[in-house]
Coordinates of C-alpha atoms and ligand atoms in Angstrom, one line a residue:
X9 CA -3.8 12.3 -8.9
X10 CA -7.1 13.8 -9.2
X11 CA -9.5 10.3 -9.7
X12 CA -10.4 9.1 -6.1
X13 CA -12.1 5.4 -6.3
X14 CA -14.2 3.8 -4.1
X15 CA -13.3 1.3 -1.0
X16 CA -17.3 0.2 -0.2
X17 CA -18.7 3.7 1.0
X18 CA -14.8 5.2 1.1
X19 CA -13.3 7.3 -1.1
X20 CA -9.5 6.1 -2.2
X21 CA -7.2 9.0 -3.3
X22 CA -5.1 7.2 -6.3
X23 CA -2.3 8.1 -4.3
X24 CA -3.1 4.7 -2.5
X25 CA -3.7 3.0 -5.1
X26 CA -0.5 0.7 -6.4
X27 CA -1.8 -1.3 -9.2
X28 CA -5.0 -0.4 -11.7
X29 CA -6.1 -3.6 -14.0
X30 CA -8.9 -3.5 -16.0
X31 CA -11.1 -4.8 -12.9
X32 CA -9.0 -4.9 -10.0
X33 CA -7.1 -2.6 -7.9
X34 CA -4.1 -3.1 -5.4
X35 CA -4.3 -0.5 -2.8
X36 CA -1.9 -0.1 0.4
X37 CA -3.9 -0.8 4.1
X38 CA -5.1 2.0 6.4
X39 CA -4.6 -0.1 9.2
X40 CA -2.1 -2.7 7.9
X41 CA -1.6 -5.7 10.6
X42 CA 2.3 -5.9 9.5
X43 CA 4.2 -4.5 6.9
X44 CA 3.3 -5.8 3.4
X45 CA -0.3 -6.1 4.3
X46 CA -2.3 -5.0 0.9
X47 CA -5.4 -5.4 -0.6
X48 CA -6.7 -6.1 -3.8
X49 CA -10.7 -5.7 -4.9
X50 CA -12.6 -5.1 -7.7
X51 CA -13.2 -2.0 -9.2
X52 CA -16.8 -2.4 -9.1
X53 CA -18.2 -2.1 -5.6
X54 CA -19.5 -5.1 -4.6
X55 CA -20.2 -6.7 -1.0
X56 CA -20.0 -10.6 -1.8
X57 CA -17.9 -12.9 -3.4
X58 CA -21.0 -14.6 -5.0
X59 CA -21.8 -11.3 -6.4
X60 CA -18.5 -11.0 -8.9
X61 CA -18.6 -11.8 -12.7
X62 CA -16.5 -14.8 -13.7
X63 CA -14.0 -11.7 -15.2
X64 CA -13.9 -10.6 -11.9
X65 CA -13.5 -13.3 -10.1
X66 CA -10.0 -14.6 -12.3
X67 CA -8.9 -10.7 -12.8
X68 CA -8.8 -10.5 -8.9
X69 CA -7.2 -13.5 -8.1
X70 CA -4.9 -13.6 -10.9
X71 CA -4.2 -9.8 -9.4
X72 CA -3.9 -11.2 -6.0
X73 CA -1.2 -13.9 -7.6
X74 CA 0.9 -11.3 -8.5
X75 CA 0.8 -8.8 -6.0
X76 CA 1.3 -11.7 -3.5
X77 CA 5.2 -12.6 -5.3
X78 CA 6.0 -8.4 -5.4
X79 CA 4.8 -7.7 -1.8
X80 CA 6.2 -11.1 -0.2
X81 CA 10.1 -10.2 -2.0
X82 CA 9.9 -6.4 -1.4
X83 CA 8.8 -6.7 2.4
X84 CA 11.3 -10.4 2.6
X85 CA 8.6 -12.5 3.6
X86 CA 9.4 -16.2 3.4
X87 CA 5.5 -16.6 3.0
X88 CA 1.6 -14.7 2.1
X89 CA -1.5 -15.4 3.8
X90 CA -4.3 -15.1 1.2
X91 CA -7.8 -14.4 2.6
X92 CA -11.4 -13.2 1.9
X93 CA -13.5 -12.7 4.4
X94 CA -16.8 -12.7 2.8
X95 CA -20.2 -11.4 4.8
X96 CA -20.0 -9.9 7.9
X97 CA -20.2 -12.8 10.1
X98 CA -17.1 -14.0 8.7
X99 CA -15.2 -10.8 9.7
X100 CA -15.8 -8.4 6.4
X101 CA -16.3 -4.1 7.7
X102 CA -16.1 -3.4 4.2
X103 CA -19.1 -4.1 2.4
X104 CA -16.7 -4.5 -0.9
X105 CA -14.8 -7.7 -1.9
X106 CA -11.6 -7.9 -0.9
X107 CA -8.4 -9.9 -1.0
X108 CA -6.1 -9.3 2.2
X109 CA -2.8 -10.4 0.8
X110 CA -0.7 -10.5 4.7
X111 CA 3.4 -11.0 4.2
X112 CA 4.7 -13.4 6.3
X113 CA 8.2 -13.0 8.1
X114 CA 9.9 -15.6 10.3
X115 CA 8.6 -14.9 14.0
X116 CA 5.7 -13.0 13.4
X117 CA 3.0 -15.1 15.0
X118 CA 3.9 -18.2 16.6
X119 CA 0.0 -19.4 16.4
X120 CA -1.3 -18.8 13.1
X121 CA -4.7 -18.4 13.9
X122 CA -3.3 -15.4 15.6
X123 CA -3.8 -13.7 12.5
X124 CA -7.5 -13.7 12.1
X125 CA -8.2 -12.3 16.0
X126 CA -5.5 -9.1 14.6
X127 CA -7.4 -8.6 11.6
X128 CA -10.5 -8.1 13.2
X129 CA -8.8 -6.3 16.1
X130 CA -8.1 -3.7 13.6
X131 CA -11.2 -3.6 11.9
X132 CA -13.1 -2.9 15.1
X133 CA -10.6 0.1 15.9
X134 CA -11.4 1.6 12.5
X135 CA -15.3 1.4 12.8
X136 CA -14.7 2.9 16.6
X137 CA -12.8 5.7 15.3
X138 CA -15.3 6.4 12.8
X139 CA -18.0 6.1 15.4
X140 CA -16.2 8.8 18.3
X141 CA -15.8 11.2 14.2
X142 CA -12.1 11.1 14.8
X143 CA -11.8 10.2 11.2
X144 CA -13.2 12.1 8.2
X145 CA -12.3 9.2 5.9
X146 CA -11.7 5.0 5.9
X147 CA -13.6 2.0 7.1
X148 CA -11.0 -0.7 8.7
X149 CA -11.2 -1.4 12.1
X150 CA -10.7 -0.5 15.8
X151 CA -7.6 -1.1 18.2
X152 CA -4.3 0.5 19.3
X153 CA -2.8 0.4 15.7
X154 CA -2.8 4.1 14.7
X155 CA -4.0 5.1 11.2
X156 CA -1.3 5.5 8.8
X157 CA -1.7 9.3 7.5
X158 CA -2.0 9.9 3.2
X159 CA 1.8 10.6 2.5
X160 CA 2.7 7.2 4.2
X161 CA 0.1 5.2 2.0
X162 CA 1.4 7.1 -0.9
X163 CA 5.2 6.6 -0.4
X164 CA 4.0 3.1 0.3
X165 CA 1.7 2.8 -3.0
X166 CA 4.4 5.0 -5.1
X167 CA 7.1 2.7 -4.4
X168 CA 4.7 -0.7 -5.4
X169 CA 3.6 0.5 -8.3
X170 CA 6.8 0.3 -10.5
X171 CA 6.3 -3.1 -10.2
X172 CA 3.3 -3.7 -11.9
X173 CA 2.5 -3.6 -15.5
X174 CA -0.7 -0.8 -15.0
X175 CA -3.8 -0.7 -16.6
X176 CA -4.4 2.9 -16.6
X177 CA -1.6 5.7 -15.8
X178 CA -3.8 7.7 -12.7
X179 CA -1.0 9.1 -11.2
X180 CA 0.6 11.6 -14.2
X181 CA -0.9 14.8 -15.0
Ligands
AMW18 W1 -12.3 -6.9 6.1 O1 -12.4 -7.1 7.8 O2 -13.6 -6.0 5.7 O3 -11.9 -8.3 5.4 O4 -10.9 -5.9 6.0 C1 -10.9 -4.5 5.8 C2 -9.5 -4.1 5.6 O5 -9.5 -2.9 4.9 C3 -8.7 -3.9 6.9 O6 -7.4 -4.5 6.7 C4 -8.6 -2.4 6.9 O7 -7.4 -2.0 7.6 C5 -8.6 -2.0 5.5 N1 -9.3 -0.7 5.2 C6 -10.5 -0.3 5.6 N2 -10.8 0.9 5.1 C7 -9.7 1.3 4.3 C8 -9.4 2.4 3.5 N3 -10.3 3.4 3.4 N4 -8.2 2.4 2.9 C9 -7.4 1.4 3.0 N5 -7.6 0.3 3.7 C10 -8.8 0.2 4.4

């Protein structure tokens, strides 16, 4: 459990992480907006879309594919919301590409544009928290949705991971 990777400027314990490939990760959400709301980036820290390799680019998505079919069936979604929100002016606090893969249940939000006001809802809590030095870690965003704490991303992350074929074992030893 000892390699931590990087999140833009934040450090990720590989206790949050749920899925390693050879250029993407799937990690859990600090702040998710509903249960089942992961992310998947590249390995490489990179703020915009335009900036990943064509490797990158298919490795991600292809990533995002499959972690979309686990996370929608293990949190009985009935549907995913796939989105990048890439440059700051279209939403991103995380100078780092990244896939928000968002379960859908029935009943969730009536509007569906709904969804993109909560994301950034939450991303504004993060950055205040960070700002007032309540947190010593993360960069998500800023509302009444409290911070999940290590040992819920990790049982989160530990019980993802068994269904992905991984890249690298990080967890053992
Ligand atoms: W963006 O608005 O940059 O498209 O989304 C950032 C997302 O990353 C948010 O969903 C936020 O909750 C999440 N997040 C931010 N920092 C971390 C972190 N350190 N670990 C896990 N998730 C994070």
């Amino acid at each position: 459990m000892g390699q931590v990777f990087k999140f833009g400027q934040w450090p990720i314990p590989a206790g949050e992480v749920f899925l390693t490939t050879k250029l993407s990760l799937g990690i859990v959400n600090y702040k998710p907006i509903v249960p089942g709301h992961v992310l998947v980036l590249p390995r490489r820290v990179v703020p915009r879309f335009s900036e990943l390799t064509s490797d990158e680019v298919k490795d991600m998505f292809l990533t995002a594919q499959k972690v979309g079919a686990v996370v929608e069936k293990e949190y009985k979604g009935e549907a995913l919301m796939i989105t990048l929100q890439d440059g700051a002016m279209a939403g991103q606090t995380v100078p780092h590409v990244h896939v928000h893969i968002i379960t859908r249940v029935k009943g969730d939000w009536t509007n569906n544009d709904e969804i993109y006001p909560e994301i950034d809802k939450k991303e504004r809590e993060m950055n205040a928290e960070l700002s007032k030095g309540e947190k010593d870690k993360k960069g998500v965003d800023n509302d009444e949705r409290k911070p999940r704490t290590l040992e819920e991303m990790t049982v989160e992350a530990t019980g993802l991971r068994p269904h992905f074929e991984q890249f690298e074992d990080v967890w053992s030893a």
